[in-house]
Amino acid sequence: MTPVEVAAFLTGVASVWLAARQDVWNWPVGIVNVALYAILFWQVRLYADAGLQLVYLVLALYGWWAWLYGGAAHTPLHVRRVPPKLLLVTVAVGAAFAAGLGLALRRYTDAAVPLLDSALTGGSLVAQFLMTRKYLESWPIWVVLDVVYVGLFISRELYLTAALYAVFTALALYAWREWRQSLGADDRAVAAAA
């Protein structure tokens, strides 16, 4: 356990807790978190996950803007369901990305677990994109990914990070419930206004 891993753990918990509560401050806290994890994952040769943190940085900047101004008439976004066609396209792009990255990492690097690392990276990009748009379906995807990440991090002896992802699993379940309730409240408000 290093000081970088401890700081990443603390900012990670704070960021996901804030996201579950739909607090826009999850994005700047998340930016600090991904910077710390980019360093840590590079050190333990999880290159896809290290690179993923840089993508998360861009998505965090976008998510910060989208949550504040991405709704109709530049208003804050509300929780909603992802359209099936968008979900299908997003998952297909994530899977294609994961396959290509996995093959490249296996062939050109000394990555510890290139295919699993890449599959988790592709899935994480899908979940993160959906979260930036406040789609409810981001959370069950995060639950599945976080469970698998726990095992991966234990295998790489990143025990604190494995514990963090166990906490992320619980927080993702909590967020899924909270966002479902928010979705229902928003639907009732729209129906009452009509």
mmCIF file of C-alpha atoms in Angstrom:
data_model
loop_
_atom_site.group_PDB
_atom_site.id
_atom_site.type_symbol
_atom_site.label_atom_id
_atom_site.label_comp_id
_atom_site.label_asym_id
_atom_site.label_seq_id
_atom_site.Cartn_x
_atom_site.Cartn_y
_atom_site.Cartn_z
ATOM 1 C CA MET A 1 0.000 0.000 0.000
ATOM 2 C CA THR A 2 1.486 3.305 -1.098
ATOM 3 C CA PRO A 3 0.504 6.900 -0.308
ATOM 4 C CA VAL A 4 -0.748 7.233 -3.910
ATOM 5 C CA GLU A 5 -3.035 4.221 -3.445
ATOM 6 C CA VAL A 6 -4.366 5.601 -0.141
ATOM 7 C CA ALA A 7 -5.110 9.002 -1.683
ATOM 8 C CA ALA A 8 -6.707 7.330 -4.707
ATOM 9 C CA PHE A 9 -8.852 5.220 -2.371
ATOM 10 C CA LEU A 10 -10.116 8.256 -0.458
ATOM 11 C CA THR A 11 -10.866 10.374 -3.521
ATOM 12 C CA GLY A 12 -12.485 7.386 -5.230
ATOM 13 C CA VAL A 13 -14.929 6.794 -2.390
ATOM 14 C CA ALA A 14 -15.741 10.506 -2.227
ATOM 15 C CA SER A 15 -16.283 10.761 -5.973
ATOM 16 C CA VAL A 16 -18.632 7.787 -6.277
ATOM 17 C CA TRP A 17 -20.558 8.815 -3.151
ATOM 18 C CA LEU A 18 -21.074 12.261 -4.638
ATOM 19 C CA ALA A 19 -22.141 10.748 -7.986
ATOM 20 C CA ALA A 20 -24.656 8.516 -6.223
ATOM 21 C CA ARG A 21 -26.104 11.630 -4.598
ATOM 22 C CA GLN A 22 -26.124 13.400 -8.012
ATOM 23 C CA ASP A 23 -23.759 16.040 -6.655
ATOM 24 C CA VAL A 24 -21.873 17.767 -9.471
ATOM 25 C CA TRP A 25 -18.762 17.924 -7.248
ATOM 26 C CA ASN A 26 -18.200 14.252 -8.044
ATOM 27 C CA TRP A 27 -16.525 15.393 -11.256
ATOM 28 C CA PRO A 28 -13.672 17.547 -9.858
ATOM 29 C CA VAL A 29 -13.027 15.027 -7.077
ATOM 30 C CA GLY A 30 -13.044 12.343 -9.751
ATOM 31 C CA ILE A 31 -10.424 14.228 -11.756
ATOM 32 C CA VAL A 32 -8.017 14.046 -8.809
ATOM 33 C CA ASN A 33 -8.892 10.369 -8.382
ATOM 34 C CA VAL A 34 -8.157 9.417 -11.991
ATOM 35 C CA ALA A 35 -4.826 11.243 -11.971
ATOM 36 C CA LEU A 36 -3.747 9.241 -8.936
ATOM 37 C CA TYR A 37 -4.923 5.956 -10.414
ATOM 38 C CA ALA A 38 -3.185 6.628 -13.729
ATOM 39 C CA ILE A 39 0.100 6.728 -11.819
ATOM 40 C CA LEU A 40 -0.676 3.671 -9.707
ATOM 41 C CA PHE A 41 -1.890 1.472 -12.555
ATOM 42 C CA TRP A 42 1.126 2.315 -14.688
ATOM 43 C CA GLN A 43 3.384 1.259 -11.815
ATOM 44 C CA VAL A 44 1.752 -2.204 -11.621
ATOM 45 C CA ARG A 45 1.630 -2.702 -15.419
ATOM 46 C CA LEU A 46 -2.143 -2.438 -15.852
ATOM 47 C CA TYR A 47 -1.604 -0.295 -18.917
ATOM 48 C CA ALA A 48 -5.168 -0.378 -20.229
ATOM 49 C CA ASP A 49 -6.430 0.774 -16.851
ATOM 50 C CA ALA A 50 -3.744 3.471 -16.710
ATOM 51 C CA GLY A 51 -4.810 4.740 -20.120
ATOM 52 C CA LEU A 52 -8.438 4.472 -19.099
ATOM 53 C CA GLN A 53 -7.786 7.023 -16.380
ATOM 54 C CA LEU A 54 -6.780 9.565 -19.023
ATOM 55 C CA VAL A 55 -10.020 8.915 -20.891
ATOM 56 C CA TYR A 56 -11.875 9.256 -17.584
ATOM 57 C CA LEU A 57 -10.252 12.662 -17.200
ATOM 58 C CA VAL A 58 -11.775 13.816 -20.498
ATOM 59 C CA LEU A 59 -15.119 12.204 -19.637
ATOM 60 C CA ALA A 60 -15.063 13.864 -16.204
ATOM 61 C CA LEU A 61 -14.646 17.275 -17.795
ATOM 62 C CA TYR A 62 -17.494 16.485 -20.189
ATOM 63 C CA GLY A 63 -19.657 15.021 -17.409
ATOM 64 C CA TRP A 64 -19.120 18.096 -15.256
ATOM 65 C CA TRP A 65 -20.354 20.296 -18.103
ATOM 66 C CA ALA A 66 -23.194 17.924 -19.082
ATOM 67 C CA TRP A 67 -24.583 17.624 -15.570
ATOM 68 C CA LEU A 68 -24.699 21.416 -15.320
ATOM 69 C CA TYR A 69 -25.739 22.387 -18.859
ATOM 70 C CA GLY A 70 -26.503 19.235 -20.894
ATOM 71 C CA GLY A 71 -30.277 19.267 -20.480
ATOM 72 C CA ALA A 72 -32.888 20.964 -22.612
ATOM 73 C CA ALA A 73 -32.109 24.681 -23.040
ATOM 74 C CA HIS A 74 -28.745 24.196 -21.296
ATOM 75 C CA THR A 75 -30.346 23.175 -18.003
ATOM 76 C CA PRO A 76 -29.011 20.483 -15.644
ATOM 77 C CA LEU A 77 -29.551 16.886 -16.719
ATOM 78 C CA HIS A 78 -32.076 14.647 -14.991
ATOM 79 C CA VAL A 79 -31.834 10.886 -14.573
ATOM 80 C CA ARG A 80 -33.345 9.025 -17.505
ATOM 81 C CA ARG A 81 -33.287 5.677 -19.286
ATOM 82 C CA VAL A 82 -30.915 5.106 -22.160
ATOM 83 C CA PRO A 83 -32.619 4.610 -25.525
ATOM 84 C CA PRO A 84 -32.158 0.939 -26.582
ATOM 85 C CA LYS A 85 -30.460 1.837 -29.874
ATOM 86 C CA LEU A 86 -27.906 4.049 -28.098
ATOM 87 C CA LEU A 87 -27.238 1.295 -25.551
ATOM 88 C CA LEU A 88 -26.672 -1.246 -28.322
ATOM 89 C CA VAL A 89 -24.305 1.050 -30.231
ATOM 90 C CA THR A 90 -22.424 2.032 -27.071
ATOM 91 C CA VAL A 91 -21.951 -1.586 -25.971
ATOM 92 C CA ALA A 92 -20.853 -2.619 -29.481
ATOM 93 C CA VAL A 93 -18.284 0.180 -29.663
ATOM 94 C CA GLY A 94 -17.032 -0.697 -26.154
ATOM 95 C CA ALA A 95 -16.674 -4.377 -27.072
ATOM 96 C CA ALA A 96 -14.838 -3.613 -30.322
ATOM 97 C CA PHE A 97 -12.514 -1.242 -28.492
ATOM 98 C CA ALA A 98 -11.859 -3.871 -25.801
ATOM 99 C CA ALA A 99 -11.057 -6.558 -28.369
ATOM 100 C CA GLY A 100 -8.636 -4.358 -30.294
ATOM 101 C CA LEU A 101 -6.944 -3.068 -27.166
ATOM 102 C CA GLY A 102 -6.630 -6.562 -25.717
ATOM 103 C CA LEU A 103 -4.943 -7.896 -28.826
ATOM 104 C CA ALA A 104 -2.577 -4.921 -28.990
ATOM 105 C CA LEU A 105 -1.621 -5.183 -25.326
ATOM 106 C CA ARG A 106 -1.043 -8.924 -25.599
ATOM 107 C CA ARG A 107 1.137 -8.548 -28.653
ATOM 108 C CA TYR A 108 3.099 -5.359 -27.924
ATOM 109 C CA THR A 109 3.402 -5.011 -24.137
ATOM 110 C CA ASP A 110 4.227 -6.924 -20.995
ATOM 111 C CA ALA A 111 0.723 -6.261 -19.639
ATOM 112 C CA ALA A 112 -0.139 -8.525 -16.714
ATOM 113 C CA VAL A 113 -3.614 -9.603 -17.921
ATOM 114 C CA PRO A 114 -4.191 -7.927 -21.281
ATOM 115 C CA LEU A 115 -7.549 -9.402 -22.271
ATOM 116 C CA LEU A 116 -9.278 -9.023 -18.911
ATOM 117 C CA ASP A 117 -7.765 -5.564 -18.423
ATOM 118 C CA SER A 118 -9.029 -4.535 -21.851
ATOM 119 C CA ALA A 119 -12.506 -6.023 -21.361
ATOM 120 C CA LEU A 120 -12.877 -4.126 -18.084
ATOM 121 C CA THR A 121 -11.586 -0.980 -19.767
ATOM 122 C CA GLY A 122 -14.125 -1.227 -22.594
ATOM 123 C CA GLY A 123 -16.946 -1.881 -20.142
ATOM 124 C CA SER A 124 -15.845 0.985 -17.944
ATOM 125 C CA LEU A 125 -15.898 3.377 -20.863
ATOM 126 C CA VAL A 126 -19.464 2.330 -21.641
ATOM 127 C CA ALA A 127 -20.564 2.771 -18.010
ATOM 128 C CA GLN A 128 -18.764 6.100 -17.632
ATOM 129 C CA PHE A 129 -20.230 7.510 -20.840
ATOM 130 C CA LEU A 130 -23.720 6.509 -19.733
ATOM 131 C CA MET A 131 -23.100 8.117 -16.343
ATOM 132 C CA THR A 132 -22.015 11.413 -17.933
ATOM 133 C CA ARG A 133 -25.445 11.549 -19.594
ATOM 134 C CA LYS A 134 -27.233 10.512 -16.347
ATOM 135 C CA TYR A 135 -28.551 7.269 -17.772
ATOM 136 C CA LEU A 136 -29.793 4.932 -15.049
ATOM 137 C CA GLU A 137 -28.339 1.894 -16.801
ATOM 138 C CA SER A 138 -24.794 3.008 -15.996
ATOM 139 C CA TRP A 139 -25.116 1.682 -12.446
ATOM 140 C CA PRO A 140 -25.888 -2.022 -13.049
ATOM 141 C CA ILE A 141 -22.988 -2.072 -15.506
ATOM 142 C CA TRP A 142 -20.748 -0.574 -12.808
ATOM 143 C CA VAL A 143 -21.889 -3.241 -10.325
ATOM 144 C CA VAL A 144 -20.766 -6.077 -12.623
ATOM 145 C CA LEU A 145 -17.487 -4.392 -13.539
ATOM 146 C CA ASP A 146 -16.628 -3.524 -9.946
ATOM 147 C CA VAL A 147 -17.104 -7.132 -8.799
ATOM 148 C CA VAL A 148 -14.683 -8.352 -11.479
ATOM 149 C CA TYR A 149 -12.231 -5.546 -10.687
ATOM 150 C CA VAL A 150 -12.088 -6.719 -7.059
ATOM 151 C CA GLY A 151 -10.681 -10.060 -8.199
ATOM 152 C CA LEU A 152 -8.258 -8.432 -10.634
ATOM 153 C CA PHE A 153 -6.832 -6.094 -8.017
ATOM 154 C CA ILE A 154 -6.453 -8.897 -5.487
ATOM 155 C CA SER A 155 -4.483 -10.837 -8.117
ATOM 156 C CA ARG A 156 -2.172 -7.807 -8.561
ATOM 157 C CA GLU A 157 -1.786 -7.439 -4.753
ATOM 158 C CA LEU A 158 -3.532 -4.065 -4.752
ATOM 159 C CA TYR A 159 -5.530 -4.925 -1.663
ATOM 160 C CA LEU A 160 -6.632 -1.414 -0.776
ATOM 161 C CA THR A 161 -7.773 -0.848 -4.343
ATOM 162 C CA ALA A 162 -9.629 -4.180 -4.246
ATOM 163 C CA ALA A 163 -11.335 -2.987 -1.059
ATOM 164 C CA LEU A 164 -12.159 0.288 -2.805
ATOM 165 C CA TYR A 165 -13.846 -1.571 -5.650
ATOM 166 C CA ALA A 166 -15.819 -3.619 -3.122
ATOM 167 C CA VAL A 167 -16.974 -0.276 -1.676
ATOM 168 C CA PHE A 168 -17.668 0.905 -5.242
ATOM 169 C CA THR A 169 -19.896 -2.151 -5.725
ATOM 170 C CA ALA A 170 -21.937 -1.231 -2.669
ATOM 171 C CA LEU A 171 -22.057 2.425 -3.722
ATOM 172 C CA ALA A 172 -23.116 1.467 -7.261
ATOM 173 C CA LEU A 173 -25.988 -0.588 -5.809
ATOM 174 C CA TYR A 174 -26.936 2.402 -3.643
ATOM 175 C CA ALA A 175 -26.673 4.793 -6.610
ATOM 176 C CA TRP A 176 -28.794 2.496 -8.765
ATOM 177 C CA ARG A 177 -31.550 2.628 -6.139
ATOM 178 C CA GLU A 178 -31.227 6.404 -5.653
ATOM 179 C CA TRP A 179 -31.273 7.126 -9.374
ATOM 180 C CA ARG A 180 -34.296 4.832 -9.889
ATOM 181 C CA GLN A 181 -36.133 6.816 -7.233
ATOM 182 C CA SER A 182 -35.057 10.080 -8.856
ATOM 183 C CA LEU A 183 -36.223 8.812 -12.243
ATOM 184 C CA GLY A 184 -39.609 7.970 -10.775
ATOM 185 C CA ALA A 185 -39.879 11.392 -9.095
ATOM 186 C CA ASP A 186 -38.962 13.155 -12.356
ATOM 187 C CA ASP A 187 -41.541 11.088 -14.276
ATOM 188 C CA ARG A 188 -44.233 11.987 -11.727
ATOM 189 C CA ALA A 189 -43.326 15.686 -11.941
ATOM 190 C CA VAL A 190 -43.590 15.647 -15.745
ATOM 191 C CA ALA A 191 -46.946 13.851 -15.568
ATOM 192 C CA ALA A 192 -48.260 16.345 -13.017
ATOM 193 C CA ALA A 193 -47.165 19.299 -15.181
ATOM 194 C CA ALA A 194 -48.895 17.891 -18.266
#
